[in-house]
XYZ file of C-alpha atoms in Angstrom:
320
model
C 0.000 0.000 0.000
C 1.269 3.449 -0.899
C 1.868 5.865 1.991
C -0.035 9.127 2.356
C 3.110 11.209 2.923
C 6.406 11.101 1.087
C 9.072 13.020 3.010
C 12.059 14.316 1.057
C 15.284 15.086 2.932
C 18.239 16.421 0.900
C 21.452 15.584 2.753
C 24.894 17.092 2.382
C 27.476 16.846 5.178
C 25.107 16.989 8.128
C 26.525 14.236 10.300
C 26.011 16.343 13.440
C 22.310 16.948 12.759
C 20.830 14.162 10.612
C 20.280 11.678 13.453
C 18.060 14.078 15.422
C 16.263 15.077 12.229
C 15.387 11.470 11.348
C 14.448 10.667 14.934
C 11.980 13.559 14.885
C 10.336 11.983 11.824
C 10.094 8.549 13.403
C 8.484 10.071 16.511
C 5.547 11.461 14.533
C 2.076 10.680 15.871
C 0.984 10.133 12.236
C 2.723 7.018 10.904
C 1.634 6.667 7.287
C 4.745 7.904 5.497
C 7.917 7.077 3.635
C 11.208 8.960 4.000
C 13.414 9.532 0.975
C 16.879 10.734 1.920
C 18.907 12.043 -1.010
C 22.565 11.907 -0.014
C 23.897 14.646 -2.263
C 27.549 13.600 -2.337
C 28.277 13.915 1.382
C 31.943 13.542 2.290
C 31.458 13.142 6.048
C 29.705 10.412 8.040
C 26.162 11.438 7.111
C 25.445 8.360 4.994
C 26.656 5.985 7.701
C 24.305 7.573 10.220
C 21.311 7.193 7.881
C 22.199 3.546 7.286
C 22.199 2.925 11.033
C 18.398 3.338 11.094
C 16.584 0.039 10.578
C 13.105 1.452 9.858
C 12.095 0.212 6.401
C 10.198 3.435 5.704
C 13.571 5.172 5.252
C 14.998 4.962 1.736
C 18.516 6.230 1.039
C 19.619 7.330 -2.411
C 23.218 8.473 -2.934
C 24.263 10.686 -5.834
C 27.143 12.924 -6.815
C 26.858 16.429 -5.389
C 24.535 18.445 -7.639
C 22.830 20.870 -5.265
C 19.643 21.011 -3.242
C 17.248 21.685 -6.141
C 18.390 18.631 -8.073
C 18.399 16.565 -4.882
C 14.787 17.488 -4.111
C 13.755 16.846 -7.717
C 15.380 13.415 -7.618
C 13.459 12.755 -4.436
C 10.234 13.791 -6.159
C 10.872 11.201 -8.869
C 11.046 8.474 -6.218
C 7.949 9.446 -4.220
C 4.847 7.260 -4.047
C 2.726 9.267 -1.585
C -0.153 11.679 -2.227
C 1.376 14.475 -0.158
C 4.985 15.592 -0.405
C 6.526 16.967 2.787
C 9.958 18.574 2.848
C 12.496 18.514 5.654
C 16.019 19.899 5.627
C 18.632 17.613 7.168
C 19.409 20.046 9.981
C 15.830 20.899 10.983
C 13.446 19.218 13.397
C 9.757 18.263 13.591
C 7.629 18.134 16.698
C 5.519 14.940 16.945
C 2.354 16.717 15.775
C 3.767 17.930 12.438
C 2.403 15.353 10.004
C -0.857 15.110 11.924
C -1.337 18.883 11.597
C -0.628 18.733 7.873
C -3.030 15.806 7.466
C -5.803 17.727 9.241
C -5.245 20.701 6.938
C -5.460 18.387 3.933
C -8.722 16.929 5.220
C -10.237 20.346 5.868
C -8.967 22.086 2.720
C -8.535 19.456 -0.027
C -8.312 22.093 -2.780
C -5.326 23.837 -1.198
C -2.125 23.690 -3.214
C 0.132 24.393 -0.246
C -0.297 23.209 3.354
C 1.759 25.083 5.935
C 2.195 24.960 9.708
C 3.740 27.466 12.072
C 7.363 26.978 13.122
C 10.025 28.466 15.368
C 13.423 29.955 14.593
C 15.995 28.429 16.918
C 19.175 30.394 17.638
C 19.781 28.696 21.016
C 17.834 27.744 24.116
C 17.703 31.382 25.198
C 16.941 32.725 21.748
C 13.887 31.283 20.002
C 11.707 33.429 17.749
C 8.046 32.563 17.214
C 6.965 34.125 13.906
C 3.648 35.902 13.544
C 2.055 36.821 10.249
C 0.099 39.824 9.025
C -3.677 39.259 8.771
C -3.408 35.849 10.497
C -4.497 35.233 14.124
C -1.626 34.426 16.467
C -3.129 31.201 17.854
C -5.842 28.559 17.439
C -6.486 29.179 13.756
C -6.697 26.907 10.725
C -7.842 28.259 7.398
C -7.243 29.450 3.881
C -4.852 32.380 3.972
C -6.620 35.489 2.601
C -3.465 36.970 1.064
C -0.385 34.731 1.115
C 2.038 37.445 0.020
C 0.767 40.060 2.448
C 1.051 37.559 5.292
C 4.630 36.693 4.301
C 6.104 40.180 4.508
C 7.428 39.948 8.086
C 8.305 36.262 8.180
C 7.826 33.624 5.528
C 4.450 32.002 6.030
C 5.694 28.972 4.089
C 9.010 27.590 5.355
C 10.433 24.574 3.548
C 10.583 22.271 6.577
C 7.028 23.206 7.599
C 5.022 22.604 4.418
C 3.497 19.842 2.324
C 2.237 19.889 -1.256
C -0.177 17.468 -2.943
C 1.747 15.551 -5.578
C -0.876 16.404 -8.205
C -0.154 20.106 -7.613
C 3.551 19.586 -8.295
C 2.649 17.748 -11.480
C 0.911 20.932 -12.627
C 3.328 23.529 -11.232
C 6.585 21.743 -12.030
C 9.656 20.840 -10.010
C 12.200 23.023 -8.219
C 14.079 25.421 -10.477
C 17.541 23.899 -10.856
C 19.034 27.136 -12.171
C 18.778 28.494 -8.589
C 21.640 27.126 -6.502
C 22.827 26.785 -2.900
C 19.576 27.728 -1.221
C 19.292 31.067 -3.008
C 15.519 31.041 -3.383
C 14.520 27.779 -5.069
C 11.990 27.048 -2.334
C 10.564 30.585 -2.344
C 10.233 30.367 -6.123
C 8.224 27.164 -5.721
C 5.866 28.556 -3.070
C 5.235 31.666 -5.178
C 4.304 29.549 -8.199
C 1.879 27.514 -6.104
C 0.355 30.481 -4.243
C -0.347 32.331 -7.493
C -2.420 29.392 -8.734
C -3.852 27.628 -5.663
C -5.258 28.474 -2.214
C -2.809 28.169 0.703
C -3.964 26.497 3.934
C -2.240 27.383 7.194
C -2.421 26.409 10.852
C -1.010 28.441 13.721
C -0.084 25.183 15.462
C 3.705 25.135 15.862
C 5.159 21.884 14.573
C 8.664 22.518 13.211
C 11.972 24.038 14.289
C 14.314 25.830 11.923
C 17.778 25.458 13.451
C 19.826 28.567 12.771
C 22.640 27.010 14.820
C 23.270 24.147 12.402
C 26.687 23.893 10.795
C 27.260 24.073 7.045
C 23.899 25.620 6.153
C 23.660 26.112 2.399
C 22.077 29.525 2.982
C 25.391 30.628 4.534
C 27.271 30.114 1.265
C 29.087 33.058 -0.259
C 26.922 35.234 -2.506
C 29.279 34.978 -5.477
C 29.029 31.173 -5.416
C 25.225 31.181 -5.601
C 22.709 31.706 -8.392
C 19.789 33.616 -6.897
C 16.171 33.504 -8.012
C 15.829 36.240 -10.636
C 12.110 36.731 -9.847
C 11.424 38.188 -13.314
C 9.369 35.121 -14.259
C 6.553 36.722 -12.227
C 6.643 40.085 -14.017
C 3.183 39.662 -15.555
C 1.499 38.550 -12.324
C 3.021 41.330 -10.228
C 1.541 43.985 -12.524
C -1.930 43.172 -11.213
C -1.124 41.703 -7.793
C -0.002 44.472 -5.425
C 0.862 42.130 -2.540
C 2.975 39.958 -4.814
C 4.815 43.027 -6.114
C 5.613 44.202 -2.563
C 6.702 40.687 -1.596
C 9.006 40.381 -4.604
C 10.447 43.827 -3.985
C 11.297 42.813 -0.426
C 13.381 39.947 -1.808
C 14.882 42.183 -4.470
C 16.063 44.586 -1.771
C 17.711 41.756 0.149
C 19.261 40.203 -2.956
C 20.461 43.594 -4.204
C 22.168 44.328 -0.883
C 23.760 40.892 -0.805
C 25.293 41.525 -4.213
C 26.428 45.035 -3.321
C 28.201 43.599 -0.277
C 29.825 40.983 -2.506
C 31.049 43.663 -4.909
C 28.818 42.369 -7.708
C 27.509 45.602 -9.216
C 25.928 43.918 -12.243
C 23.559 41.779 -10.201
C 22.952 44.633 -7.761
C 21.735 46.774 -10.650
C 19.605 43.907 -12.003
C 17.610 43.628 -8.770
C 17.617 47.345 -7.992
C 16.161 48.236 -11.400
C 13.104 46.050 -10.771
C 12.255 47.549 -7.355
C 9.402 50.009 -7.014
C 10.852 52.310 -4.366
C 7.314 53.160 -3.223
C 7.328 49.705 -1.630
C 10.463 50.455 0.377
C 10.834 52.073 3.766
C 13.111 55.079 4.150
C 15.722 52.814 5.751
C 15.610 50.477 2.749
C 16.141 53.374 0.364
C 19.081 54.659 2.391
C 20.726 51.241 2.489
C 20.265 50.707 -1.230
C 21.972 54.040 -1.884
C 24.723 53.506 0.697
C 28.278 52.720 -0.364
C 29.510 49.201 0.106
C 31.804 50.119 3.021
C 28.842 51.529 4.975
C 26.932 48.265 4.562
C 30.006 46.345 5.659
C 30.214 48.371 8.875
C 26.499 47.863 9.553
C 26.969 44.167 8.952
C 29.567 43.968 11.707
C 27.250 45.736 14.136
C 24.327 43.387 13.637
C 24.094 40.111 15.551
C 21.839 38.459 12.967
C 23.511 39.896 9.874
C 26.856 38.303 9.120
C 29.279 38.075 6.226
C 27.430 35.164 4.660
C 23.742 35.969 4.908
C 21.185 38.689 5.298
C 18.574 37.160 7.555
C 14.987 38.338 7.422
C 14.778 39.232 11.109
C 17.642 41.629 10.455
C 15.626 42.993 7.555
C 12.605 43.445 9.803
C 14.506 45.369 12.454
C 16.737 47.460 10.196
C 14.725 48.055 7.044
C 11.106 48.337 8.168
C 9.917 51.804 9.108
């Protein structure tokens, strides 16, 4: 019998985290699932740790290193379930995660994206609980009125806290493999789905995004990554104000990343597409600031380091 959930875990050099990640899956209160681990050319002991699990629901596939988009797409090819859940190899699920997603699927069968609330873990004394515009803070399940408006402060859809019906992916397509090293391939996917389908969300917290994990792909150097260009949505954003504001938020972040990296060509690419009416005064100042000013600000910020601009930093420094 085919499982209801297929869980895809791309794995690259996460020997310190993958055991806890898999254990969190096996502790789920909802048991009807398969786990497809794509070992994307790990050079540490990650594969050995996965092989130490005897649960026959875990399937390990090892490939040469090709990046997270190709790893997830390979996992999609191997799935047999109706619902595809995603989990990064350094994140963690609470036992209610799959049950919460299943309940959303039962209540909102036409939804193209099912999402639960999550927490951002920086350490035991530093855990952020996201809240979302136009969404109650607790005890709410429903179709999100405006996905892009609700995603302006924190991402309403986080990769390790969502599931997608397989039939939706058949219509929308796979992850964009031209986007590399965690530079927006997941965001690109959720945008494509949210433009076409309703998004169902529950305020029940069921996942932890571990900002303390080592070797996060999102910490890779800007010049080594191919970011989502976002221009594939140029027609939709002409008539969807919330989408335009959402895309401009990302363009600001991507533009500043490239300015910091000394990549003026890509800075200008993103900057040219921004409607400055969507930017706070602080955003405008930062976009106009010389590179050395941004570098000094970077050193002053605890959540803004040489490898990544994190959205909480954006919230505190850019928003008016």
